[in-house]
Tab-separated table of C-alpha atoms (C1' of nucleotides) in Angstrom:
chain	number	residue	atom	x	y	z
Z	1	UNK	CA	-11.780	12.005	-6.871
Z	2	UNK	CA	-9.040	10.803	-4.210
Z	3	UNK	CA	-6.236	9.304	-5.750
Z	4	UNK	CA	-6.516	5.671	-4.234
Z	5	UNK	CA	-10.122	5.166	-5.979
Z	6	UNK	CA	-10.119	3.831	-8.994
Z	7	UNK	CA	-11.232	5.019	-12.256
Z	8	UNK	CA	-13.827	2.779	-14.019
Z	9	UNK	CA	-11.246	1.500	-16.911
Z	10	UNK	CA	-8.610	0.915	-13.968
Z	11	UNK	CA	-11.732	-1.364	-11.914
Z	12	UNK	CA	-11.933	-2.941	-15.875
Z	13	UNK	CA	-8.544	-3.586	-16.339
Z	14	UNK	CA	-8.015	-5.249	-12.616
Z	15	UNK	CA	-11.179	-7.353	-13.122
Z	16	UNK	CA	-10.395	-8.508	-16.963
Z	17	UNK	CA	-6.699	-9.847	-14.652
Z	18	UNK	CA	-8.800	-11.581	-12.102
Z	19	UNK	CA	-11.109	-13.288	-14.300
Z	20	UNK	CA	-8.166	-14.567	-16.509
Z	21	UNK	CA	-5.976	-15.516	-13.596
Z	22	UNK	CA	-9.565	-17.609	-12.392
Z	23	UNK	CA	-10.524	-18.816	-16.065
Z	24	UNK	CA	-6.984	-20.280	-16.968
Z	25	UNK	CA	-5.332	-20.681	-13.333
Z	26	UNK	CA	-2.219	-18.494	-14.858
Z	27	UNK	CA	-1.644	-14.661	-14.860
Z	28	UNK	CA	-2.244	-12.830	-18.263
Z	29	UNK	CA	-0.116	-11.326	-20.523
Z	30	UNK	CA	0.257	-7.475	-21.459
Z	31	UNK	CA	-1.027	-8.444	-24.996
Z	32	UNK	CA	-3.840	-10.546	-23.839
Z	33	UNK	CA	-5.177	-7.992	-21.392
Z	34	UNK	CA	-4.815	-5.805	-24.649
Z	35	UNK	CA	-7.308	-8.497	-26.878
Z	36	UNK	CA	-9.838	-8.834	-23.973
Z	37	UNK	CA	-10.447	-4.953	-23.617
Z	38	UNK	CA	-9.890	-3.995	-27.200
Z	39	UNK	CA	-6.826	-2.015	-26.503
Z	40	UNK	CA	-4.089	-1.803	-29.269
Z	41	UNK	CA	-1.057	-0.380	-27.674
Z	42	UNK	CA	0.677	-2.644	-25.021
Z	43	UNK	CA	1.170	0.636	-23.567
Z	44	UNK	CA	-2.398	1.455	-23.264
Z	45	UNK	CA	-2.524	-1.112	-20.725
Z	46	UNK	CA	0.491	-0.457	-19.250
Z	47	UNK	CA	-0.058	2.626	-17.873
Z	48	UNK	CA	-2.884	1.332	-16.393
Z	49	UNK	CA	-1.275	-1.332	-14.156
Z	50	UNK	CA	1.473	1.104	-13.297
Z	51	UNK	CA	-1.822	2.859	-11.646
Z	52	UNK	CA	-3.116	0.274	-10.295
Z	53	UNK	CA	0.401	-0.683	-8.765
Z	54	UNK	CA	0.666	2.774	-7.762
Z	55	UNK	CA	-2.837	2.563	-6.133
Z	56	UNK	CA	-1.818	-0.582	-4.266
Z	57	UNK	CA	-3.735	-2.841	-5.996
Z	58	UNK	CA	-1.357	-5.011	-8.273
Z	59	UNK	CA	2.039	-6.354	-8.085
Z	60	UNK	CA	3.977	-7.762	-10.421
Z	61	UNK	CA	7.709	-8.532	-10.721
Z	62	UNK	CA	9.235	-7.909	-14.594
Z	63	UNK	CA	8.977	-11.355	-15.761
Z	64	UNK	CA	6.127	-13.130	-18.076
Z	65	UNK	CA	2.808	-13.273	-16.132
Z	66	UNK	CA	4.136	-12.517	-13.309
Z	67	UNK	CA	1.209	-9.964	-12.551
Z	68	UNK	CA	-0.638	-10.859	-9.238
Z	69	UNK	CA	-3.553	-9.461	-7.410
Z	70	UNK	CA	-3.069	-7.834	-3.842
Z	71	UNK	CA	-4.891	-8.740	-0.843
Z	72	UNK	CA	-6.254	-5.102	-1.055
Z	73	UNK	CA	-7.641	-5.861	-4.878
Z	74	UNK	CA	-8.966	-9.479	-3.946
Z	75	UNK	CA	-11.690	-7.723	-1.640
Z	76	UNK	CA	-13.232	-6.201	-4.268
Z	77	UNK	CA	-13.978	-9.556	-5.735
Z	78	UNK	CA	-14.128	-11.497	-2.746
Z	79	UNK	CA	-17.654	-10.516	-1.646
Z	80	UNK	CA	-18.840	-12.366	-5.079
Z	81	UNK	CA	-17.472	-15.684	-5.136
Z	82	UNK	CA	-14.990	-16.717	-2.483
Z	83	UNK	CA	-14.215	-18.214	0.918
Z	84	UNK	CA	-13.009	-15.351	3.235
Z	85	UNK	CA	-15.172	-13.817	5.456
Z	86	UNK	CA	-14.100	-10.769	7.235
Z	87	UNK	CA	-13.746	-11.300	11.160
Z	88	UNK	CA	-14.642	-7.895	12.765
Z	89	UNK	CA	-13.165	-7.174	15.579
Z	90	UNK	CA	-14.182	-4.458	18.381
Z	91	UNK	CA	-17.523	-3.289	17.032
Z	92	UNK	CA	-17.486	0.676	17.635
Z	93	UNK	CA	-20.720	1.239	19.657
Z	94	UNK	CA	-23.401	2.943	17.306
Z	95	UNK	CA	-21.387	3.447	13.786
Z	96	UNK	CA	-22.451	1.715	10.735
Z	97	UNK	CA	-21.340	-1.716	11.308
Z	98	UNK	CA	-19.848	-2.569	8.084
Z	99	UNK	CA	-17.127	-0.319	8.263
Z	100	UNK	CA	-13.383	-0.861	7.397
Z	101	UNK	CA	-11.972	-0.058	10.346
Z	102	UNK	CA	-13.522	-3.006	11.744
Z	103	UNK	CA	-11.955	-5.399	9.139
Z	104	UNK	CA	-9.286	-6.980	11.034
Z	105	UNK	CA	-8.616	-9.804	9.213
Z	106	UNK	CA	-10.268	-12.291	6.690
Z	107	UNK	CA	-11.119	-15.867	7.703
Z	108	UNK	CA	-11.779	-19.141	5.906
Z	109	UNK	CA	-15.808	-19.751	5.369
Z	110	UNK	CA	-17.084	-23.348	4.288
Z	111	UNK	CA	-16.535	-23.041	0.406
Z	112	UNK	CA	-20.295	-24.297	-0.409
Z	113	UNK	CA	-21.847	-21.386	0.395
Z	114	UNK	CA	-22.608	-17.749	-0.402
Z	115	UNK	CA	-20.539	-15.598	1.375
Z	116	UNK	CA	-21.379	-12.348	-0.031
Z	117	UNK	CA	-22.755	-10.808	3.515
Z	118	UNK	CA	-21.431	-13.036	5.926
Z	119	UNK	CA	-18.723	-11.651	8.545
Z	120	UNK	CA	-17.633	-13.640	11.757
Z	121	UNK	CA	-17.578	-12.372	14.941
Z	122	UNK	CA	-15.170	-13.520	17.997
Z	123	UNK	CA	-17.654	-14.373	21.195
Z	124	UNK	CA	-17.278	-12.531	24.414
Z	125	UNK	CA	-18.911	-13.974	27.642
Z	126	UNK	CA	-20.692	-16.408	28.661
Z	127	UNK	CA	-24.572	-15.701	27.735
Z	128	UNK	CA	-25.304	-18.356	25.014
Z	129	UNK	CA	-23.144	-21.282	27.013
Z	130	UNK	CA	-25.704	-23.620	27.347
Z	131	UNK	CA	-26.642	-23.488	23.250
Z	132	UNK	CA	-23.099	-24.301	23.270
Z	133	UNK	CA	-21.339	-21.159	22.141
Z	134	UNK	CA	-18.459	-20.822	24.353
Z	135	UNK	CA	-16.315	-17.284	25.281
Z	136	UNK	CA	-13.544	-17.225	22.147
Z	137	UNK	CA	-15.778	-19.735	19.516
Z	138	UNK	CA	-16.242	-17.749	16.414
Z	139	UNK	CA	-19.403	-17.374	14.886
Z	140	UNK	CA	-20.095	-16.696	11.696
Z	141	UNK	CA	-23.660	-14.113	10.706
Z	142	UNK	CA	-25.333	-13.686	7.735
Z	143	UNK	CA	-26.357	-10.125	7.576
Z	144	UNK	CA	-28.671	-10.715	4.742
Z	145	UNK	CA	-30.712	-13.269	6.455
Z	146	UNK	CA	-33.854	-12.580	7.465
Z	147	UNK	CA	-34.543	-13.420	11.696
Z	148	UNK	CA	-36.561	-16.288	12.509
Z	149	UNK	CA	-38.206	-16.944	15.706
Z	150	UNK	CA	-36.044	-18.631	18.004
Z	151	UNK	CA	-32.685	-18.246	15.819
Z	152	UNK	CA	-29.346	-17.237	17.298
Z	153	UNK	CA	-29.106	-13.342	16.053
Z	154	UNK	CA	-26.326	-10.561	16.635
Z	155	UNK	CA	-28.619	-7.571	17.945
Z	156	UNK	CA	-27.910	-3.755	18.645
Z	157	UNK	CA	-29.790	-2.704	21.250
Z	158	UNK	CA	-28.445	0.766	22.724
Z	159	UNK	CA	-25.048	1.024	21.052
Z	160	UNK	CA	-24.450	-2.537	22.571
Z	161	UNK	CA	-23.583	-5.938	20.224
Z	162	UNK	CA	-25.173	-8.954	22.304
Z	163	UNK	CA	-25.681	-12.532	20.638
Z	164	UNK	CA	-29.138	-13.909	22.210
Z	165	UNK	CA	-31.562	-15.966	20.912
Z	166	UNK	CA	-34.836	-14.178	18.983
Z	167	UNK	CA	-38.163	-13.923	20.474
Z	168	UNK	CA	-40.774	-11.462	18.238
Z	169	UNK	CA	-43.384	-10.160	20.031
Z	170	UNK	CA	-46.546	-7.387	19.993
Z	171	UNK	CA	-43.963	-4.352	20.692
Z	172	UNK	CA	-41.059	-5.645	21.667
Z	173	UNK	CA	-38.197	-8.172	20.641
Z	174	UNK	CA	-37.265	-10.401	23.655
Z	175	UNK	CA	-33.776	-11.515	23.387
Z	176	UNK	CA	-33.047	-14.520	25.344
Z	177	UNK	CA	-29.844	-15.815	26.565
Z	178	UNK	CA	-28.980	-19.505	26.854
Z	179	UNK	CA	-27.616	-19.333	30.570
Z	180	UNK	CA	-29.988	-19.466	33.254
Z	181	UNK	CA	-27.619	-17.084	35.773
Z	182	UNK	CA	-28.799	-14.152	32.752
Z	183	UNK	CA	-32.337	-12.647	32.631
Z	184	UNK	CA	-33.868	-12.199	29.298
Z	185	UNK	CA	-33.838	-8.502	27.800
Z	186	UNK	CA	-36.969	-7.146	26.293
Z	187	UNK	CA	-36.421	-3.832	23.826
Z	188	UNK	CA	-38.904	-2.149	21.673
Z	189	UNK	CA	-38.879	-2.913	18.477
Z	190	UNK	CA	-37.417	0.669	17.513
Z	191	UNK	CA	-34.260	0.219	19.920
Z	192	UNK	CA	-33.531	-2.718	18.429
Z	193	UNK	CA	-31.232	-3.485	15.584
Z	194	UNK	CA	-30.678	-7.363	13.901
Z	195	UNK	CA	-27.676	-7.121	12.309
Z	196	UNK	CA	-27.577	-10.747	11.053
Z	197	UNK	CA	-28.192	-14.278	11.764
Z	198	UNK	CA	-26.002	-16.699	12.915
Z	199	UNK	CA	-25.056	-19.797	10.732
Z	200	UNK	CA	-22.268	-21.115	11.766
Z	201	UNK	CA	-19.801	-21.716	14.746
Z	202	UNK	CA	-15.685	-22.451	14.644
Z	203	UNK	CA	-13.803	-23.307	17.770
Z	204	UNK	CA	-9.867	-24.388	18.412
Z	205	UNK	CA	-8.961	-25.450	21.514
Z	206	UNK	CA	-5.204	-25.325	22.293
V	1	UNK	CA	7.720	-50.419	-12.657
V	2	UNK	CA	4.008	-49.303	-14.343
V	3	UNK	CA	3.358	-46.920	-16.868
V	4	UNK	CA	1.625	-44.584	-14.156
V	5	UNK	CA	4.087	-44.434	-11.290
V	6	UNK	CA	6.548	-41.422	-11.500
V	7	UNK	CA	10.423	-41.661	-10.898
V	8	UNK	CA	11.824	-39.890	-7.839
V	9	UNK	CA	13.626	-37.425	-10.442
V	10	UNK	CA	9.778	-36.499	-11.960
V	11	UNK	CA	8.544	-36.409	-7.978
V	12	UNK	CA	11.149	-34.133	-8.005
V	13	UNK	CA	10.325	-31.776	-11.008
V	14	UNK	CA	6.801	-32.256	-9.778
V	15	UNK	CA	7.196	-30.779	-6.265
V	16	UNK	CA	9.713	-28.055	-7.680
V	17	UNK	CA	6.449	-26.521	-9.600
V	18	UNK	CA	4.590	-26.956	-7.131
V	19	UNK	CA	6.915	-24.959	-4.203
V	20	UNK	CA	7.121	-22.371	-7.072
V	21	UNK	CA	3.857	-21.909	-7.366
V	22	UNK	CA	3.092	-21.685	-3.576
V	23	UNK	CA	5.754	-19.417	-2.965
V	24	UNK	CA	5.383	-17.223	-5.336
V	25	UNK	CA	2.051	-17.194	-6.722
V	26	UNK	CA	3.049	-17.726	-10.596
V	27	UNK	CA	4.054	-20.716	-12.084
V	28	UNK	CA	7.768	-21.348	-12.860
V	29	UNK	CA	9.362	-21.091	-16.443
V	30	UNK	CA	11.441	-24.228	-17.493
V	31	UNK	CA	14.822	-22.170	-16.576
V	32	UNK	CA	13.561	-21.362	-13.161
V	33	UNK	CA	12.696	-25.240	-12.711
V	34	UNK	CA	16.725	-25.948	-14.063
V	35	UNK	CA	18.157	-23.201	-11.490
V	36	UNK	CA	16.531	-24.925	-8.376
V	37	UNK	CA	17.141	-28.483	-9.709
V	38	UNK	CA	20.816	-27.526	-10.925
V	39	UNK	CA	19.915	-29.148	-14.207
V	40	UNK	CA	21.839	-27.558	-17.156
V	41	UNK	CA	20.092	-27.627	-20.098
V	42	UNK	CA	16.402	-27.017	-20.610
V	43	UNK	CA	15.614	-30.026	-22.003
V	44	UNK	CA	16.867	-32.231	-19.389
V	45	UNK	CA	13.933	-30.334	-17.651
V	46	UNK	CA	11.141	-30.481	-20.869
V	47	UNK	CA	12.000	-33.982	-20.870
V	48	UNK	CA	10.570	-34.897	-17.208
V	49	UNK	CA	7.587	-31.978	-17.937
V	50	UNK	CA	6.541	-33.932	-21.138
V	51	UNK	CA	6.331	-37.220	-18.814
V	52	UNK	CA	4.660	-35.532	-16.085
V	53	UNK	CA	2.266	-34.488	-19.324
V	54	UNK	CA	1.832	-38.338	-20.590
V	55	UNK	CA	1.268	-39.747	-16.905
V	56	UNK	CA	-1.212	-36.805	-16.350
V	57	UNK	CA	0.121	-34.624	-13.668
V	58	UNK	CA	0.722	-31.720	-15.362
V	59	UNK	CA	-1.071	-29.060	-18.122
V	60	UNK	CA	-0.060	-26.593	-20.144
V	61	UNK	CA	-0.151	-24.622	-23.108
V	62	UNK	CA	2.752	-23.359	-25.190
V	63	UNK	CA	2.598	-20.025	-23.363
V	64	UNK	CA	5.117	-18.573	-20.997
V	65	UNK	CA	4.585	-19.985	-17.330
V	66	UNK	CA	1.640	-21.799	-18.091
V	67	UNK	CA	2.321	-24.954	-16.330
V	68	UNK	CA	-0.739	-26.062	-14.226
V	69	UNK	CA	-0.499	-29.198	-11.824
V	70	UNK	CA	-3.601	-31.792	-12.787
V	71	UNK	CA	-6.121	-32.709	-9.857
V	72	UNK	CA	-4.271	-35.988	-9.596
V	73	UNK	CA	-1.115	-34.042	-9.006
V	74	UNK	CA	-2.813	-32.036	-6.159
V	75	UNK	CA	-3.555	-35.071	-4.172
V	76	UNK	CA	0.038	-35.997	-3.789
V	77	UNK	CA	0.450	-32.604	-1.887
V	78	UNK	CA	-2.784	-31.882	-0.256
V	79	UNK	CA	-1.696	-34.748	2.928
V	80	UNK	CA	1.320	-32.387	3.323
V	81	UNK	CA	0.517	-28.761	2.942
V	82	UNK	CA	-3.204	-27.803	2.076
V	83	UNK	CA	-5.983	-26.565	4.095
V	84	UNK	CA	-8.075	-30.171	3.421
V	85	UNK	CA	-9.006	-32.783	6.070
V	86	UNK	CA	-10.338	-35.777	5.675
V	87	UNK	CA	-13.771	-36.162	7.000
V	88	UNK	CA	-14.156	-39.467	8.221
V	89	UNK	CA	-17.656	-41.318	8.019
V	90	UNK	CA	-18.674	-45.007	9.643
V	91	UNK	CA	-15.366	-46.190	11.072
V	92	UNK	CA	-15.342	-49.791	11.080
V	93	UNK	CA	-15.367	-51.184	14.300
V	94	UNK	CA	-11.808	-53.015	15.076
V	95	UNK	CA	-10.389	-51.773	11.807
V	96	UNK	CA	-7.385	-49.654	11.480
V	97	UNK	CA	-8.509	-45.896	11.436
V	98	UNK	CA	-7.209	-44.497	8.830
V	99	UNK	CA	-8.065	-46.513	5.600
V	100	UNK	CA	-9.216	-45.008	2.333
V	101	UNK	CA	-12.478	-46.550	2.278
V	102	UNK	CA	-13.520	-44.088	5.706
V	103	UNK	CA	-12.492	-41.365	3.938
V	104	UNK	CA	-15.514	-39.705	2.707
V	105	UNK	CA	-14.987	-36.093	1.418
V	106	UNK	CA	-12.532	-33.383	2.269
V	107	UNK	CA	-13.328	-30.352	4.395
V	108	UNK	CA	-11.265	-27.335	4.982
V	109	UNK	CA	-9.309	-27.017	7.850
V	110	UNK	CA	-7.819	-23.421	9.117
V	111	UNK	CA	-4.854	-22.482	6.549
V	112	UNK	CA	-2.584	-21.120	8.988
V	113	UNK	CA	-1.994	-24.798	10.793
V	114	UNK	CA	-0.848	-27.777	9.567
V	115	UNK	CA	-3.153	-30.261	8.545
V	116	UNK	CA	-0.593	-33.625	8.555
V	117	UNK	CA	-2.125	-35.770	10.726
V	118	UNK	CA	-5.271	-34.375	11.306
V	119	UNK	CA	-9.063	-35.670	10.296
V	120	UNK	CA	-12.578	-34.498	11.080
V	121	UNK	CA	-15.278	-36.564	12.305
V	122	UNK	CA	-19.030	-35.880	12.880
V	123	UNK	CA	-20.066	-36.181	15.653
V	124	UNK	CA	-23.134	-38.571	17.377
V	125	UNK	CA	-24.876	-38.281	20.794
V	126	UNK	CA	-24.612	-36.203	23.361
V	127	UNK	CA	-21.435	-37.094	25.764
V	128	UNK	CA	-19.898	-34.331	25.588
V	129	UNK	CA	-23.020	-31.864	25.442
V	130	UNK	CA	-21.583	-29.581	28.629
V	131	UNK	CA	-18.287	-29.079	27.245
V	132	UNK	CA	-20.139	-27.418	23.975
V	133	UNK	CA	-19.704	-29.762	21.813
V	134	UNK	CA	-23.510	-31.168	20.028
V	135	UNK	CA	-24.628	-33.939	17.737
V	136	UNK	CA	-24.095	-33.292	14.494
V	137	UNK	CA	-20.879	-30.736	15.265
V	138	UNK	CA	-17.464	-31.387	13.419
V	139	UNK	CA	-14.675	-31.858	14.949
V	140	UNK	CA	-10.983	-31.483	14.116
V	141	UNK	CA	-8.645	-34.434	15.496
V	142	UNK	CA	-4.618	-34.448	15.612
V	143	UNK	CA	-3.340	-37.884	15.398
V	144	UNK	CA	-0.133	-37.348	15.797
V	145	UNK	CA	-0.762	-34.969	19.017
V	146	UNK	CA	-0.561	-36.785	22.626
V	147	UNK	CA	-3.203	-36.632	25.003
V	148	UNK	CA	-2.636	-34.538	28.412
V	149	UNK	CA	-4.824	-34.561	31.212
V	150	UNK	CA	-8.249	-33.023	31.008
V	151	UNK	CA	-8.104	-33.211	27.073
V	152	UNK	CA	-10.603	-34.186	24.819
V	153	UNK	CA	-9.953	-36.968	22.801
V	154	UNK	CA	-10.994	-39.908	20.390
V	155	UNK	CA	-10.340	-43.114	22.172
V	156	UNK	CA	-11.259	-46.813	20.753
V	157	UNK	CA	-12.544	-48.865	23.659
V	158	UNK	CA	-13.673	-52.567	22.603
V	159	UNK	CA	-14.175	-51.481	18.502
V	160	UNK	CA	-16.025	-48.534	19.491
V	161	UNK	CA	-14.878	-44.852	18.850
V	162	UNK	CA	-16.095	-42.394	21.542
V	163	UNK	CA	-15.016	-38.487	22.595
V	164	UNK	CA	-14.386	-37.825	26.030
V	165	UNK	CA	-12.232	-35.945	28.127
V	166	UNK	CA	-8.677	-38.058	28.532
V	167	UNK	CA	-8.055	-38.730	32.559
V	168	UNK	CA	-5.198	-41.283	32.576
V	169	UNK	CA	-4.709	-43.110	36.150
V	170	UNK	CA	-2.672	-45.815	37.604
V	171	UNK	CA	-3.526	-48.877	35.922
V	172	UNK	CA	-6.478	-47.558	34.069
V	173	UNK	CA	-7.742	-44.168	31.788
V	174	UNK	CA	-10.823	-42.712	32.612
V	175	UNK	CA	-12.658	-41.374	29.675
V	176	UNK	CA	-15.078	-38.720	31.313
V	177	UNK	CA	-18.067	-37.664	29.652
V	178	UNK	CA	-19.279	-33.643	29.720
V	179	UNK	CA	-22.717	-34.553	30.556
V	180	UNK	CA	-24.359	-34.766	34.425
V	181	UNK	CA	-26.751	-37.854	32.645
V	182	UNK	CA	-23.479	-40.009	31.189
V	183	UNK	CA	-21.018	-42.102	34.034
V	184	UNK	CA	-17.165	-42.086	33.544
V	185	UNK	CA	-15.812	-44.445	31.788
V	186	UNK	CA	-12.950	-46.780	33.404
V	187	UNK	CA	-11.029	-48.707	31.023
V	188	UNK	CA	-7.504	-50.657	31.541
V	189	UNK	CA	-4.581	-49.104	29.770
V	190	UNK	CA	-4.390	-52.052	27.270
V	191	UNK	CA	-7.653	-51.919	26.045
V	192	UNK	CA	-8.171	-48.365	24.963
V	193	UNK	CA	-6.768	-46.539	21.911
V	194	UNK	CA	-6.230	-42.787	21.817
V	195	UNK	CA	-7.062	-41.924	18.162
V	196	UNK	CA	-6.353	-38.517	18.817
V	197	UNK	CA	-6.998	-34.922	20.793
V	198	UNK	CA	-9.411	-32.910	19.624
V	199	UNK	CA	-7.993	-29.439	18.446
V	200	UNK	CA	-11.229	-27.548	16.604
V	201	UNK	CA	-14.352	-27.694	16.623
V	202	UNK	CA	-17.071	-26.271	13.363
V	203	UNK	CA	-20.966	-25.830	13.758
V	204	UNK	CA	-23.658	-25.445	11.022
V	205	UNK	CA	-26.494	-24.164	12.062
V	206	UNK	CA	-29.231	-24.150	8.695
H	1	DT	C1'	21.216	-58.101	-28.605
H	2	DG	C1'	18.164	-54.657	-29.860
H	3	DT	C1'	14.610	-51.288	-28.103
H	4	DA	C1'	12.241	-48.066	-25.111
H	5	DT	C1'	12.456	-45.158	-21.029
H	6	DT	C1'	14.897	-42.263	-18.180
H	7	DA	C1'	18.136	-38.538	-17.484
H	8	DG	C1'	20.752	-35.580	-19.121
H	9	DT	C1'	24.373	-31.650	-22.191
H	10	DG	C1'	24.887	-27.705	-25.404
H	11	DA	C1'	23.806	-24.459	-28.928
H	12	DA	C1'	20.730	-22.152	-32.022
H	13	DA	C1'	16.333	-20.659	-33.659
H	14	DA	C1'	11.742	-19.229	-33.079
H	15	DT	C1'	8.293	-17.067	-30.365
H	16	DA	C1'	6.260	-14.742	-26.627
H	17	DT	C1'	6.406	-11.016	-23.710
H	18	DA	C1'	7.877	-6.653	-21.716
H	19	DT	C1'	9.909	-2.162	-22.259
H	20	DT	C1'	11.212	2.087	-24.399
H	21	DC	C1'	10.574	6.021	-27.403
H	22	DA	C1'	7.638	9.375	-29.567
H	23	DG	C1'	3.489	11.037	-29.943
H	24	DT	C1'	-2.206	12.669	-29.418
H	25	DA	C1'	-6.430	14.015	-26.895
H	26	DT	C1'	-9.486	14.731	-22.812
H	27	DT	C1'	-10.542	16.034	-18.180
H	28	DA	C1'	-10.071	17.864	-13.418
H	29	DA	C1'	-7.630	20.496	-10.309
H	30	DA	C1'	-4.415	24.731	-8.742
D	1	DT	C1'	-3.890	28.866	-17.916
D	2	DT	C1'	-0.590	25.688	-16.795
D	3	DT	C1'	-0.095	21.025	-14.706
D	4	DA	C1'	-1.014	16.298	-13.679
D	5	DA	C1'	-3.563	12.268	-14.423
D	6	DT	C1'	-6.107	9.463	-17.540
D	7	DA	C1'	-6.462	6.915	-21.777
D	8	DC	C1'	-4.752	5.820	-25.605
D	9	DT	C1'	-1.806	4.704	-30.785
D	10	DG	C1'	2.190	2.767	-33.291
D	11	DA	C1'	6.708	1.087	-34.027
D	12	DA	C1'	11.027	-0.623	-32.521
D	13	DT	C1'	13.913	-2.883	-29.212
D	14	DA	C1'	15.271	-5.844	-25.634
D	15	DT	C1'	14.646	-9.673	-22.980
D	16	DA	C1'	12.395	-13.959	-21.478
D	17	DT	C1'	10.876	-18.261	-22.672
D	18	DT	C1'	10.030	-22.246	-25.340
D	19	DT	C1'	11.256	-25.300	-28.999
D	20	DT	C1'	14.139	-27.737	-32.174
D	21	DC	C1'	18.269	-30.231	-33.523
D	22	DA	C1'	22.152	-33.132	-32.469
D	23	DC	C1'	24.175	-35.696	-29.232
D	24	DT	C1'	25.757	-39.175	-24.722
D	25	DA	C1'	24.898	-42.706	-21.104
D	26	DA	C1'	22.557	-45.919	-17.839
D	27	DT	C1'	18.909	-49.112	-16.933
D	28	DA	C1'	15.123	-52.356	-17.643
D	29	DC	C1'	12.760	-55.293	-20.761
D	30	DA	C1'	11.820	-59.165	-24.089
DNA sequence: TGTATTAGTGAAAATATATTCAGTATTAAA
DNA sequence: TTTAATACTGAATATATTTTCACTAATACA
């Protein structure tokens, strides 16, 4: 076991924090983290957020409820219920595409919706212009989603990420551009790769 | 003065919990709020907390740090600081912009800027379809931003609110549409309104 | 002229909360 | 087989935090 995994008591012990802190809007105390988990030594759970401070995970400063989540902890819990999306940056040709190195930063998502598999992207070129995604918009994919025809997709075709609109057909996908200066591309269906769908689109000019 | 208003002194104690709280993530004890407001006593402080209480601003239970600002108290802040806009529906022709009864619901805007001064509108028809921006996108307008040449911008021309791209001339403005169908729009300097620039831009696709 | 609201001071008491000390038992690694 | 980490118990102590009691003073209201 390396030592920044958690155990499964320490993965209790930070989520019976989060839920309070969510649930009552303030941080819990030492003895309420003790009532929730049945613990009846303060110390019990002490020892386990000096782990989980060790581990990165929690800070706290020695005053009343003055335990807080980290920005490392908050992704385990993030993929459940809350607005951040993670924005990937340079997509390492053929590796699993989910992986942490690509997590550059996280980014607001609309807070009505799911955003348990949905990542954003940051466009480069110029071959979906005329649908009116621009070089630099951001666009957010649901990974999860299944491809319709005609939808805007994020595709892997030969250890390449294009955006193109998707055309099914017999034995091939045909992924179409929306600029008329590109050609479409036609793969088989076993080169191919949808990696999600996209939903949404964020731009800032200045 | 009516029951419901607060003093500047509660404003005060209000706003002090609430910088707390922003900065550092856990709510203030009633000493902290006496160290920033260089009030000696702690009940100088409970005094102005169980007002704040009565007028409905504030919530808490008799636990340490537990102070939690109301909804109500939110809204005083949330023009200032927060990551809400104001989307704006059916603007009245020829009435002033920015009147409570336009606003319809609050969106979120991008954390890291500020949001004083800026609103979101939907937007209708296709003017400015070549510079990427479609019916039924969002965009993000600064009010308090001025135009420069070549931006685009929400201008009132005769109780009518278009988007167009800001060319200002002699005598005149020309409000230039991003689509080959549309002609330019010449309008004398007195008789157009720049509402604002616009500085982001959000797409739904679904 | 009395009464309520606001805006405090100062000290003491009562609680809530965190920390320290002294242990036990299990498991995985070196 | 020692060592470190995990996962606790139980009691006492120290500190943080809130609450209570006893006051003063200015202002607005009726």
């Amino acid at each position: 076991m390396p030592e920044q995994e958690l155990t499964q008591r320490q993965k209790e012990v930070l989520e019976c924090i989060h839920d309070f802190q969510e649930q009552l809007q303030y941080a819990p105390s030492i003895l309420e983290i003790c009532e929730r988990l049945h613990i009846r030594s303060t110390n019990g759970v002490v020892g386990h957020i000096r782990a989980l401070i060790r581990k990165g995970y929690l800070e706290r400063s020695s005053k009343a409820r003055s335990l807080k989540l980290t920005q490392k902890a908050h992704r385990i819990f993030q993929s459940f219920n809350n607005h951040m999306v993670p924005l990937l940056g340079r997509i390492s040709a053929g590796s699993p595409f989910y992986v942490e190195e690509n997590r550059e930063q996280m980014i607001p998502f609309s807070p009505n919706r799911k955003t348990d598999g949905v990542f954003a992207l940051k466009i480069q070129g110029e071959s979906m212009i005329e649908a009116g995604i621009f070089d630099g918009d951001i666009i957010f994919v649901d990974s999860k989603k299944r491809a319709h025809t005609g939808d805007i997709v994020v595709a892997l075709v030969n250890d390449e990420v294009t955006v193109k609109q998707f055309y099914p057909k017999e034995k091939c996908v045909e992924l179409r551009p929306a600029n008329r200066k590109m050609k479409s591309l036609r793969v088989p269906v076993n080169q191919v790769l949808i990696q999600g769908v996209v939903i949404g689109l964020q731009r800032s000019y200045e």
